PDB file of C-alpha atoms in Angstrom:
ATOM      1  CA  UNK A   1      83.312 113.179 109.839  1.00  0.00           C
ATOM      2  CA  UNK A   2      82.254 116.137 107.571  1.00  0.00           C
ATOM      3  CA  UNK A   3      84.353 116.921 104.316  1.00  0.00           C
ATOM      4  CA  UNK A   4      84.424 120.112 102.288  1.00  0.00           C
ATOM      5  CA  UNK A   5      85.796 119.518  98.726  1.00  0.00           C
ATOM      6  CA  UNK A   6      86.350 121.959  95.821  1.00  0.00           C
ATOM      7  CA  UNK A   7      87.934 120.665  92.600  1.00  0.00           C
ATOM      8  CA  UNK A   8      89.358 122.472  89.330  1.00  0.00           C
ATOM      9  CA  UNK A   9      89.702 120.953  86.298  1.00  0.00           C
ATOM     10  CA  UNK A  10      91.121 123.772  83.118  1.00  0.00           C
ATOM     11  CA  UNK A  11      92.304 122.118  79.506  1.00  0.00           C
ATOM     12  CA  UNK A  12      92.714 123.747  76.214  1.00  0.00           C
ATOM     13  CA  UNK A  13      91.338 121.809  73.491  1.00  0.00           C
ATOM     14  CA  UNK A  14      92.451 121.175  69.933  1.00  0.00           C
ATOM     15  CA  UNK A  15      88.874 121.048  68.271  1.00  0.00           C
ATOM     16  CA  UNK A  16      85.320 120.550  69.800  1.00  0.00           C
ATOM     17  CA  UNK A  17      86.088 117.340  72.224  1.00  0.00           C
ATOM     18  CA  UNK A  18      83.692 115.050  74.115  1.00  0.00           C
ATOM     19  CA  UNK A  19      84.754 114.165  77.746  1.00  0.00           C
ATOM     20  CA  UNK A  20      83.821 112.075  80.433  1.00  0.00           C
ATOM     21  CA  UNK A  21      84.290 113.463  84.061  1.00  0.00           C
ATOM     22  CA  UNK A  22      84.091 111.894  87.268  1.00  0.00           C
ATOM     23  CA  UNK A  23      84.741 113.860  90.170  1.00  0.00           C
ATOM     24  CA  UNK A  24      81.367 114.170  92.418  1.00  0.00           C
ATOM     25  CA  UNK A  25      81.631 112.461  95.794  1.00  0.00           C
ATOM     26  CA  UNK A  26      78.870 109.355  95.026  1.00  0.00           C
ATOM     27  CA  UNK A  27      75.863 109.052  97.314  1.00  0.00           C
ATOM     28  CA  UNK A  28      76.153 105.588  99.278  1.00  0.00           C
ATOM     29  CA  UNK A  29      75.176 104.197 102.439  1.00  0.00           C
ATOM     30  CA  UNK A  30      78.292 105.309 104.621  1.00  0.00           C
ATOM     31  CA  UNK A  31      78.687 108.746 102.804  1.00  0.00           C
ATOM     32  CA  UNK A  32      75.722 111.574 102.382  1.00  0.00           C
ATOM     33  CA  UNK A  33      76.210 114.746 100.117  1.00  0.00           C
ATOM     34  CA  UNK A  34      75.509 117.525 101.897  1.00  0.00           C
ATOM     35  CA  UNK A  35      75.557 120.026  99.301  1.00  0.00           C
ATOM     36  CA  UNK A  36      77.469 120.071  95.823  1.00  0.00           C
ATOM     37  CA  UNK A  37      76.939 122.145  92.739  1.00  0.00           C
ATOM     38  CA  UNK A  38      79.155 121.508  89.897  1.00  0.00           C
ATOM     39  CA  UNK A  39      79.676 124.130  87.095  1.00  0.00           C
ATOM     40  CA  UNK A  40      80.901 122.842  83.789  1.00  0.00           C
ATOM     41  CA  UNK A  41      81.051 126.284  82.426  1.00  0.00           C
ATOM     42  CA  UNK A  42      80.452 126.507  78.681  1.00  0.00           C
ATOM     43  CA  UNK A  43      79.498 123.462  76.948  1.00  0.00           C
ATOM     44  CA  UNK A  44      77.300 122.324  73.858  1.00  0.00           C
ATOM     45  CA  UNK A  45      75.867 119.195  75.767  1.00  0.00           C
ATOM     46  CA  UNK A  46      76.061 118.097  79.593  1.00  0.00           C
ATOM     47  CA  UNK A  47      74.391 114.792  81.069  1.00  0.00           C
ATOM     48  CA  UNK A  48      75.028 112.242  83.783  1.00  0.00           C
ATOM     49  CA  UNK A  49      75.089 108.777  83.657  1.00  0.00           C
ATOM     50  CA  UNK A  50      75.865 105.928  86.450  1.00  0.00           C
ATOM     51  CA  UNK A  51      79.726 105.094  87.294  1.00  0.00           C
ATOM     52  CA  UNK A  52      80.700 101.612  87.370  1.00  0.00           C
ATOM     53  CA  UNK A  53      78.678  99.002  89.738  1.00  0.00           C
ATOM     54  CA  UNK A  54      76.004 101.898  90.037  1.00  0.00           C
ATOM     55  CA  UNK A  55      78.390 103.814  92.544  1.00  0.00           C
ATOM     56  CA  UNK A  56      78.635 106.889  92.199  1.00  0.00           C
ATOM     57  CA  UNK A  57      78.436 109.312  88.407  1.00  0.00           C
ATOM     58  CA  UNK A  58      80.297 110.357  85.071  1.00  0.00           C
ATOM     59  CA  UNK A  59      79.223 113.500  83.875  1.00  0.00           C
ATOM     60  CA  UNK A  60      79.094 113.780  79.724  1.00  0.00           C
ATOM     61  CA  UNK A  61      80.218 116.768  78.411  1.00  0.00           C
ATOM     62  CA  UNK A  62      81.075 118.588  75.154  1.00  0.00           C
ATOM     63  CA  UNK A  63      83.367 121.525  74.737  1.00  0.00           C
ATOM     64  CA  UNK A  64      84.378 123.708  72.081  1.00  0.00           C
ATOM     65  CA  UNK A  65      87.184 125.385  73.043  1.00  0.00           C
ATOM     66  CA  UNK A  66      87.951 124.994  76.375  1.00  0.00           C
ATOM     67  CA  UNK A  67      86.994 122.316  79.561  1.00  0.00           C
ATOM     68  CA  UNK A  68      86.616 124.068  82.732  1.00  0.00           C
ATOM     69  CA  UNK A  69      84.979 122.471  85.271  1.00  0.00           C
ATOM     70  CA  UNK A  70      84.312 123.230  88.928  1.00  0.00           C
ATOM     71  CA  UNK A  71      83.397 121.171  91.652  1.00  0.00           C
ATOM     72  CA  UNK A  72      81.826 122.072  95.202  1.00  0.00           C
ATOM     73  CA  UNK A  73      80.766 119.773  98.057  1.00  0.00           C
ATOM     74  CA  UNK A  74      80.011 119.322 101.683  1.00  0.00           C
ATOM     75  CA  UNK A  75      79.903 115.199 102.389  1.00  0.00           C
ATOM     76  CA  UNK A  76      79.165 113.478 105.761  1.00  0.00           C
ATOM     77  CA  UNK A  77      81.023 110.288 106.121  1.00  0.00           C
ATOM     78  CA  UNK A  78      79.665 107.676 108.370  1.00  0.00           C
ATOM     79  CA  UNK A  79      81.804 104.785 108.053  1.00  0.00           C
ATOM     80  CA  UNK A  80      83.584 103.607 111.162  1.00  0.00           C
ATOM     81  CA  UNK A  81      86.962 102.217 111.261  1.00  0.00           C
ATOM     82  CA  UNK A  82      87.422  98.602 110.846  1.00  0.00           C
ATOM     83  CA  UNK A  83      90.357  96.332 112.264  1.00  0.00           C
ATOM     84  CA  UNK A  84      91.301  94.642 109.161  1.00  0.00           C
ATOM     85  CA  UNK A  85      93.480  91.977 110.600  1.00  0.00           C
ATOM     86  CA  UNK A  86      89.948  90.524 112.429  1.00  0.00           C
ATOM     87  CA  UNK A  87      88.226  90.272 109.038  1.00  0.00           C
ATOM     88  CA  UNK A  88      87.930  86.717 107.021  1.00  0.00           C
ATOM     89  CA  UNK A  89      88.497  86.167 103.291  1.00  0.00           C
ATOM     90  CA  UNK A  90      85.446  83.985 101.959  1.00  0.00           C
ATOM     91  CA  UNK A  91      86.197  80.811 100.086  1.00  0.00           C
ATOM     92  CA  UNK A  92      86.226  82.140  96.333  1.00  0.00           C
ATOM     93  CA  UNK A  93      82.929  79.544  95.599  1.00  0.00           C
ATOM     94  CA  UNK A  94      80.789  81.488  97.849  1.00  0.00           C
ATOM     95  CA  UNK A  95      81.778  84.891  96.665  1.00  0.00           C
ATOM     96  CA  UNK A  96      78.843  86.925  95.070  1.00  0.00           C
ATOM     97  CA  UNK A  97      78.658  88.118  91.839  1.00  0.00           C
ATOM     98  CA  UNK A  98      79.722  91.794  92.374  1.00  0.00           C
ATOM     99  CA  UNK A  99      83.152  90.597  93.647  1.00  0.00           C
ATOM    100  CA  UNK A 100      83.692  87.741  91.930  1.00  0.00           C
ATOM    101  CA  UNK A 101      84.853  90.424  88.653  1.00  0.00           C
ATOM    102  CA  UNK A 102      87.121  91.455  90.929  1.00  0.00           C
ATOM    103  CA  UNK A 103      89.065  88.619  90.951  1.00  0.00           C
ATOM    104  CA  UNK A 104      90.068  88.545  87.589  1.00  0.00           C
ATOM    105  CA  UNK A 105      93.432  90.114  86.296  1.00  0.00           C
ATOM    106  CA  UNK A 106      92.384  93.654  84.226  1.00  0.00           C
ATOM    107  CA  UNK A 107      94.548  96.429  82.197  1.00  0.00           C
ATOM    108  CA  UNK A 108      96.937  97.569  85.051  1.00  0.00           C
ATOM    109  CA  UNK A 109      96.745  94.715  87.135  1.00  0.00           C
ATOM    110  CA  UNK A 110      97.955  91.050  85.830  1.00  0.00           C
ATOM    111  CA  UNK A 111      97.392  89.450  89.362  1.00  0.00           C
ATOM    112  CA  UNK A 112      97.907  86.155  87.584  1.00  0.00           C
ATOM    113  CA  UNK A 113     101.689  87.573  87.087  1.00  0.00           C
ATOM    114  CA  UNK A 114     101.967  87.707  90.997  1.00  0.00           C
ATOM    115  CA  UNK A 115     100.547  84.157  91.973  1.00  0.00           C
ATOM    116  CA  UNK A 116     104.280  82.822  92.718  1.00  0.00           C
ATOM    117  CA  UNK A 117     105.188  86.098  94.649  1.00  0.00           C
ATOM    118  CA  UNK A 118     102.234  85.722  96.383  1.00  0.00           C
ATOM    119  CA  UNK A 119     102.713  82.224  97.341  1.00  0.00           C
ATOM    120  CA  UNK A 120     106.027  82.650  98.623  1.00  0.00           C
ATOM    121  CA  UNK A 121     105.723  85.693 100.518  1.00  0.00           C
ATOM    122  CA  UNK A 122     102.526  85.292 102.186  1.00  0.00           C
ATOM    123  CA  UNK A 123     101.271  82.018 102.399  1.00  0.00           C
ATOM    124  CA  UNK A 124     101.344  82.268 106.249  1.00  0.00           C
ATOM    125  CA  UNK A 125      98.722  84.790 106.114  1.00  0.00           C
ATOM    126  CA  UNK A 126      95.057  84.788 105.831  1.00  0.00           C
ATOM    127  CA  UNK A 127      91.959  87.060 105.093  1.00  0.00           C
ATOM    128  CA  UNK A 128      92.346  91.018 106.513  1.00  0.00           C
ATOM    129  CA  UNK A 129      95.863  89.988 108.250  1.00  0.00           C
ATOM    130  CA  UNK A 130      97.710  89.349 105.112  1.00  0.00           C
ATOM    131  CA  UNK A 131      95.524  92.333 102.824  1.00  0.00           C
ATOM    132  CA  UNK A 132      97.314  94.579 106.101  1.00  0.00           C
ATOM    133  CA  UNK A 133     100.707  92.912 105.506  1.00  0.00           C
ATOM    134  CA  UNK A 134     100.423  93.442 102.119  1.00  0.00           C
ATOM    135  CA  UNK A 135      99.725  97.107 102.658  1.00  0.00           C
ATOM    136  CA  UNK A 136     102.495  97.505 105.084  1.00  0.00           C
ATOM    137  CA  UNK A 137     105.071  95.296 102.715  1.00  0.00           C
ATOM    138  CA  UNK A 138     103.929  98.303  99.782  1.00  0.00           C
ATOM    139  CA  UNK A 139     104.608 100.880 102.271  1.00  0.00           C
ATOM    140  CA  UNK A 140     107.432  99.968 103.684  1.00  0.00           C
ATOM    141  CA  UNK A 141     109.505  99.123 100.241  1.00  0.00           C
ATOM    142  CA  UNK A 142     108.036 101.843  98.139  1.00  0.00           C
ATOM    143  CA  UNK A 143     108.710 105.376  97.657  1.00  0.00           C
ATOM    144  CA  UNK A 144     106.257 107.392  97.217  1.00  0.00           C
ATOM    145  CA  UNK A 145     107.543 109.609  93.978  1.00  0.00           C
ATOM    146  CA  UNK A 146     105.139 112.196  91.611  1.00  0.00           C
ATOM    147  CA  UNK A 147     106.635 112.321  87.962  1.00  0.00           C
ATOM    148  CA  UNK A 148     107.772 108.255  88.129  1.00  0.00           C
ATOM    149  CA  UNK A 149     104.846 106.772  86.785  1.00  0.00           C
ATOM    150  CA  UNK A 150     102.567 107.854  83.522  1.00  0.00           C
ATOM    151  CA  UNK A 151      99.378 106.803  82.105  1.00  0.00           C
ATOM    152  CA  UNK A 152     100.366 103.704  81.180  1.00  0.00           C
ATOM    153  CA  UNK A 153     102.659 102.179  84.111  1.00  0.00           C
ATOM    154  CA  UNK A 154     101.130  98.782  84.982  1.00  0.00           C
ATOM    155  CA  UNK A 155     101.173  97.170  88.491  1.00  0.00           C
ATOM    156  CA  UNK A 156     104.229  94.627  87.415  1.00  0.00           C
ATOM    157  CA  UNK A 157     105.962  97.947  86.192  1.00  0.00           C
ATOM    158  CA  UNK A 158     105.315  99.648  89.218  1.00  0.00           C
ATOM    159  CA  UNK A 159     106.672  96.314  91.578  1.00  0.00           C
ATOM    160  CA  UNK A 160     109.697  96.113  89.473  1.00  0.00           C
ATOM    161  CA  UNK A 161     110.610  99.990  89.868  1.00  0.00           C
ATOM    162  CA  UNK A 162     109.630 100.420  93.453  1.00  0.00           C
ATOM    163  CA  UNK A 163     107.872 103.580  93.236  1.00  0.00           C
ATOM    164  CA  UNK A 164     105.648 105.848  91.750  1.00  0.00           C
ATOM    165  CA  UNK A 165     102.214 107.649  93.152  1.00  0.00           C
ATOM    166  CA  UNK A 166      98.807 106.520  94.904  1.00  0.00           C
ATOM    167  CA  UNK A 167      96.832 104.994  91.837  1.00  0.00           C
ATOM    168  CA  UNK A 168     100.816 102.951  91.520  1.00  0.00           C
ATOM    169  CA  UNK A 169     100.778 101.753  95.188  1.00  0.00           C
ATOM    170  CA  UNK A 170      97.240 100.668  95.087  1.00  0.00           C
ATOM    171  CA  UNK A 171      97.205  98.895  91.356  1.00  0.00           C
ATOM    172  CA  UNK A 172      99.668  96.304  93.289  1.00  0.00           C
ATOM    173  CA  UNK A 173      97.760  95.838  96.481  1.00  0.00           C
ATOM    174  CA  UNK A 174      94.831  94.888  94.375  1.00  0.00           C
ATOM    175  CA  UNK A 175      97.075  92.394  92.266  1.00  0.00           C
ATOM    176  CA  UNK A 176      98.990  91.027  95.082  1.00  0.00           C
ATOM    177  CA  UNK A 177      94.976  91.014  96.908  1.00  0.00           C
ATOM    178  CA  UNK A 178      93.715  88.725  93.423  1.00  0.00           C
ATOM    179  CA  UNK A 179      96.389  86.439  93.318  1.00  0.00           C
ATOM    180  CA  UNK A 180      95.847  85.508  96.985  1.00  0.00           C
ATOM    181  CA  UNK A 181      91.639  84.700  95.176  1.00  0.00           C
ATOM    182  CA  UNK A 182      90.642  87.641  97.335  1.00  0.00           C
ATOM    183  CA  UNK A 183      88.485  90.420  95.237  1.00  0.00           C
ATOM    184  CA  UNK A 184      89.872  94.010  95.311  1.00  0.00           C
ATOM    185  CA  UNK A 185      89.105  97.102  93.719  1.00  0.00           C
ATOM    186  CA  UNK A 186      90.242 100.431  92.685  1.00  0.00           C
ATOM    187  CA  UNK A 187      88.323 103.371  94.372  1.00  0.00           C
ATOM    188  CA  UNK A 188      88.683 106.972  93.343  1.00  0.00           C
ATOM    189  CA  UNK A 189      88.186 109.151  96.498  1.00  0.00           C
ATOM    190  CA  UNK A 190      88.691 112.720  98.267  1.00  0.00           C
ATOM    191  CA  UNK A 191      91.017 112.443 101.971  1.00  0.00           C
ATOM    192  CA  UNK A 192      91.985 115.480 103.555  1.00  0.00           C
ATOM    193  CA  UNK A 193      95.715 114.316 104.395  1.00  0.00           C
ATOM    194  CA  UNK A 194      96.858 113.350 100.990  1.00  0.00           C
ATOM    195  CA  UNK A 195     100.086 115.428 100.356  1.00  0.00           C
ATOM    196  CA  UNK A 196     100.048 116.745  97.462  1.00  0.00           C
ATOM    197  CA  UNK A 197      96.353 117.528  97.245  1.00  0.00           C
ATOM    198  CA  UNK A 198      94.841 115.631  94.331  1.00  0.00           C
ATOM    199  CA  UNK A 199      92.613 112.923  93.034  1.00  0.00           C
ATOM    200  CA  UNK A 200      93.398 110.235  95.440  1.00  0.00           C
ATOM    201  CA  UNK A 201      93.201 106.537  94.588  1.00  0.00           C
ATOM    202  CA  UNK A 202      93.135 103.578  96.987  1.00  0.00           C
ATOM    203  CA  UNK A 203      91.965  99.959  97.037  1.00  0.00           C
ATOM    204  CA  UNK A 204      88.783  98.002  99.020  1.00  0.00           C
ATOM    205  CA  UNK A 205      88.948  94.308  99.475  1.00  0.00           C
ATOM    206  CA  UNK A 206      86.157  92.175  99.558  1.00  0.00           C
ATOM    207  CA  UNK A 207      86.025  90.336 103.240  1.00  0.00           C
ATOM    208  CA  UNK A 208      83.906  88.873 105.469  1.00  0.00           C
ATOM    209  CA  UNK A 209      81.249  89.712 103.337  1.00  0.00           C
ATOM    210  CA  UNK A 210      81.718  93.578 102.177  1.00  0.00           C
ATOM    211  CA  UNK A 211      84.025  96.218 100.902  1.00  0.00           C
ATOM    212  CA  UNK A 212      86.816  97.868 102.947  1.00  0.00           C
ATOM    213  CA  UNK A 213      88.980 100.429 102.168  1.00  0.00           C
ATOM    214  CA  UNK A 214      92.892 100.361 102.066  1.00  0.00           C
ATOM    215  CA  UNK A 215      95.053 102.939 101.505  1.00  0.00           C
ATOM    216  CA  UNK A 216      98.404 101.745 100.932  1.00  0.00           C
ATOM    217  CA  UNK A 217     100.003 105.192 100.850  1.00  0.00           C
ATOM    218  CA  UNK A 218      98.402 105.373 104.271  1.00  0.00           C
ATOM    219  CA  UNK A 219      97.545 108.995 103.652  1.00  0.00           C
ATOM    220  CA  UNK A 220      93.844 108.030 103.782  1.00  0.00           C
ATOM    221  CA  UNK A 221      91.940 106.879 106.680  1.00  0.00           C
ATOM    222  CA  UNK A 222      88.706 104.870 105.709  1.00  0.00           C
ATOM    223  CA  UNK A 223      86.698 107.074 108.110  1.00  0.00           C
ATOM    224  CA  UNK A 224      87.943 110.250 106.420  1.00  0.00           C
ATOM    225  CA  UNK A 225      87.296 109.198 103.037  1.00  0.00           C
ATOM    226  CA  UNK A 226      84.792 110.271 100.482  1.00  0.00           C
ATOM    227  CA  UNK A 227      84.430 107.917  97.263  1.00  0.00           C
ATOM    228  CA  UNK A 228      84.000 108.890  94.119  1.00  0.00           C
ATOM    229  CA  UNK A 229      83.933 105.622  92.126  1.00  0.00           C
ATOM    230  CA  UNK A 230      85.047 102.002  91.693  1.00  0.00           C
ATOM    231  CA  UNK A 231      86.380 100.116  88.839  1.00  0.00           C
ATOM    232  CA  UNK A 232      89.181  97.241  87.913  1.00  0.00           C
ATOM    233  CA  UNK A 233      91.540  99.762  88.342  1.00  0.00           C
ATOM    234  CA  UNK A 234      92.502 102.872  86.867  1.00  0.00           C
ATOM    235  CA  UNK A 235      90.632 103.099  83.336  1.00  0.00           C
ATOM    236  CA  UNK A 236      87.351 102.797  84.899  1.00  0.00           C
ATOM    237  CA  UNK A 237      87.522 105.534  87.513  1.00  0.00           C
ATOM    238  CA  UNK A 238      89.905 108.493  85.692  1.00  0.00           C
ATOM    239  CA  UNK A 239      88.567 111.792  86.817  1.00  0.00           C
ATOM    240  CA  UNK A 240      88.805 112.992  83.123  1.00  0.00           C
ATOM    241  CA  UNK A 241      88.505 110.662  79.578  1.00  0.00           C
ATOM    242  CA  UNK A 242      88.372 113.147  76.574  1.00  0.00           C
ATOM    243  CA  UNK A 243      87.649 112.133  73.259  1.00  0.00           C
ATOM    244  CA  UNK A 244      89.953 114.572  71.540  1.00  0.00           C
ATOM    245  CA  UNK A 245      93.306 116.278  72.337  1.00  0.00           C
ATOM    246  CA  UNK A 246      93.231 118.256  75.242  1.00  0.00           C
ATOM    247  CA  UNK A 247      95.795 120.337  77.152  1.00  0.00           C
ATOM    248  CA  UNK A 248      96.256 121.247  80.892  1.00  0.00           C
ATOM    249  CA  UNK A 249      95.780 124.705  82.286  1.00  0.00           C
ATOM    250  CA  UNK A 250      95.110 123.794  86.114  1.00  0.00           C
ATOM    251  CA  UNK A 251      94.140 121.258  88.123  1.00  0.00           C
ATOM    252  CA  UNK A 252      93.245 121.793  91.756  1.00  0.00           C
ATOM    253  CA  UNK A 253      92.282 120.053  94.515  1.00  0.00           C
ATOM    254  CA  UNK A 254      90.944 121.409  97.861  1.00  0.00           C
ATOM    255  CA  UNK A 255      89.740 118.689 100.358  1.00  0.00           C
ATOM    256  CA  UNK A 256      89.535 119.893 104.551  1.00  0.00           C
ATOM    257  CA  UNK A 257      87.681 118.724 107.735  1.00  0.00           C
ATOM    258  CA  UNK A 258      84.570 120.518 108.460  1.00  0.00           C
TER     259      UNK A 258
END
């Protein structure tokens, strides 16, 4: 599956601002960049460095008066769709180290809040089967609402209110996913079907020995994905971190099948 992405970032700044951008599909084994140029427009400095776990990069930049930033990319995606409820959760002593971080509670997702939930809900279920049922349970009981969350809306906020956007839905998955001791993730992506266009966010469990995908929107299909980054959930993969006050113009995001 081939991707063609475009993405528009415009903000009016206060006074000269450092920022932090992340929003160029990362170069991995199951996606390759075809083409991408990225034009920051005018800016006093401009360098990359490597996103979180080496996936993926953040782009430095400092601004004077204004951040505009463009973004341009063709990305083949090679990964083939998994059946999630045939995949095993390892016993948490034989994780390795890049997902045992992931079992730890972070910023927006106390898992250790959920352990009860958890065990009471879905103790019958094991491995991929109960990350799907957990999925569907998100799906199924929350509504999908733009304007009900803000920067700040943790995963217990989110379970308690019963709606809010895609980086909402998938900050519980990855809680209710830790308190059952199986790593999860947050992963900033690109999917052609998300409605409204945007940054999308979704989560990827650790099982049976690797990192899957799950959308629990469901507007993103693992094969149709492009990844940006990965993190502990939303602070480490925010398409924009400025270091000064800044003020939206217009955001964009463009994101069809080849």
């Amino acid at each position: 599956m081939k991707l063609r992405i475009s993405a528009e970032l415009k903000y009016s700044l206060e006074a000269p601002t450092d920022a932090l951008v992340q929003v160029e599909a990362a170069a991995t084994l199951q996606q390759t960049i075809v083409s991408e140029r990225l034009d920051a427009g005018e800016t006093t400095y401009l360098s990359r460095i490597s996103s979180e776990d080496s996936i993926g990069t953040r782009v430095w930049l400092s601004c004077a008066e204004s951040l505009s930033v463009r973004y341009e990319s063709e990305v083949e995606i090679e990964r083939p769709a998994v059946d999630l409820q045939s995949l095993n959760a390892e016993p948490v002593h034989r994780l390795p180290h890049e997902a045992v971080r992931y079992l730890m509670a972070s910023r927006f997702c106390p898992s250790d809040e959920f352990q009860s939930f958890v065990a009471a809900e879905f103790s019958q279920v094991q491995g991929g089967a109960c990350i799907a049922e957990m999925a569907e349970w998100i799906g199924s009981r929350f509504i999908y609402s733009p304007g009900a969350s803000g920067p700040q809306t943790t995963a217990l906020d989110t379970f308690v209110q019963r709606r809010g956007i895609c980086r909402d839905f998938a900050h519980v998955l990855i809680s209710l996913a830790r308190a059952k001791a199986i790593p999860a993730r947050m992963v900033s992506c690109y999917a052609p079907d998300v409605d409204p266009q945007d940054f999308h966010a979704v989560a990827e469990v650790w099982l049976d020995g690797g990192w899957h995908l799950v959308d629990p929107t469901d507007m993103a299909k693992p094969q149709e994905t492009a990844v940006i980054g990965v993190g502990r959930d939303a602070a480490d993969i925010a398409f924009l971190t400025t270091y000064g006050w800044a003020t939206l113009q217009n955001q964009q995001v463009w994101v069809n099948r080849a």
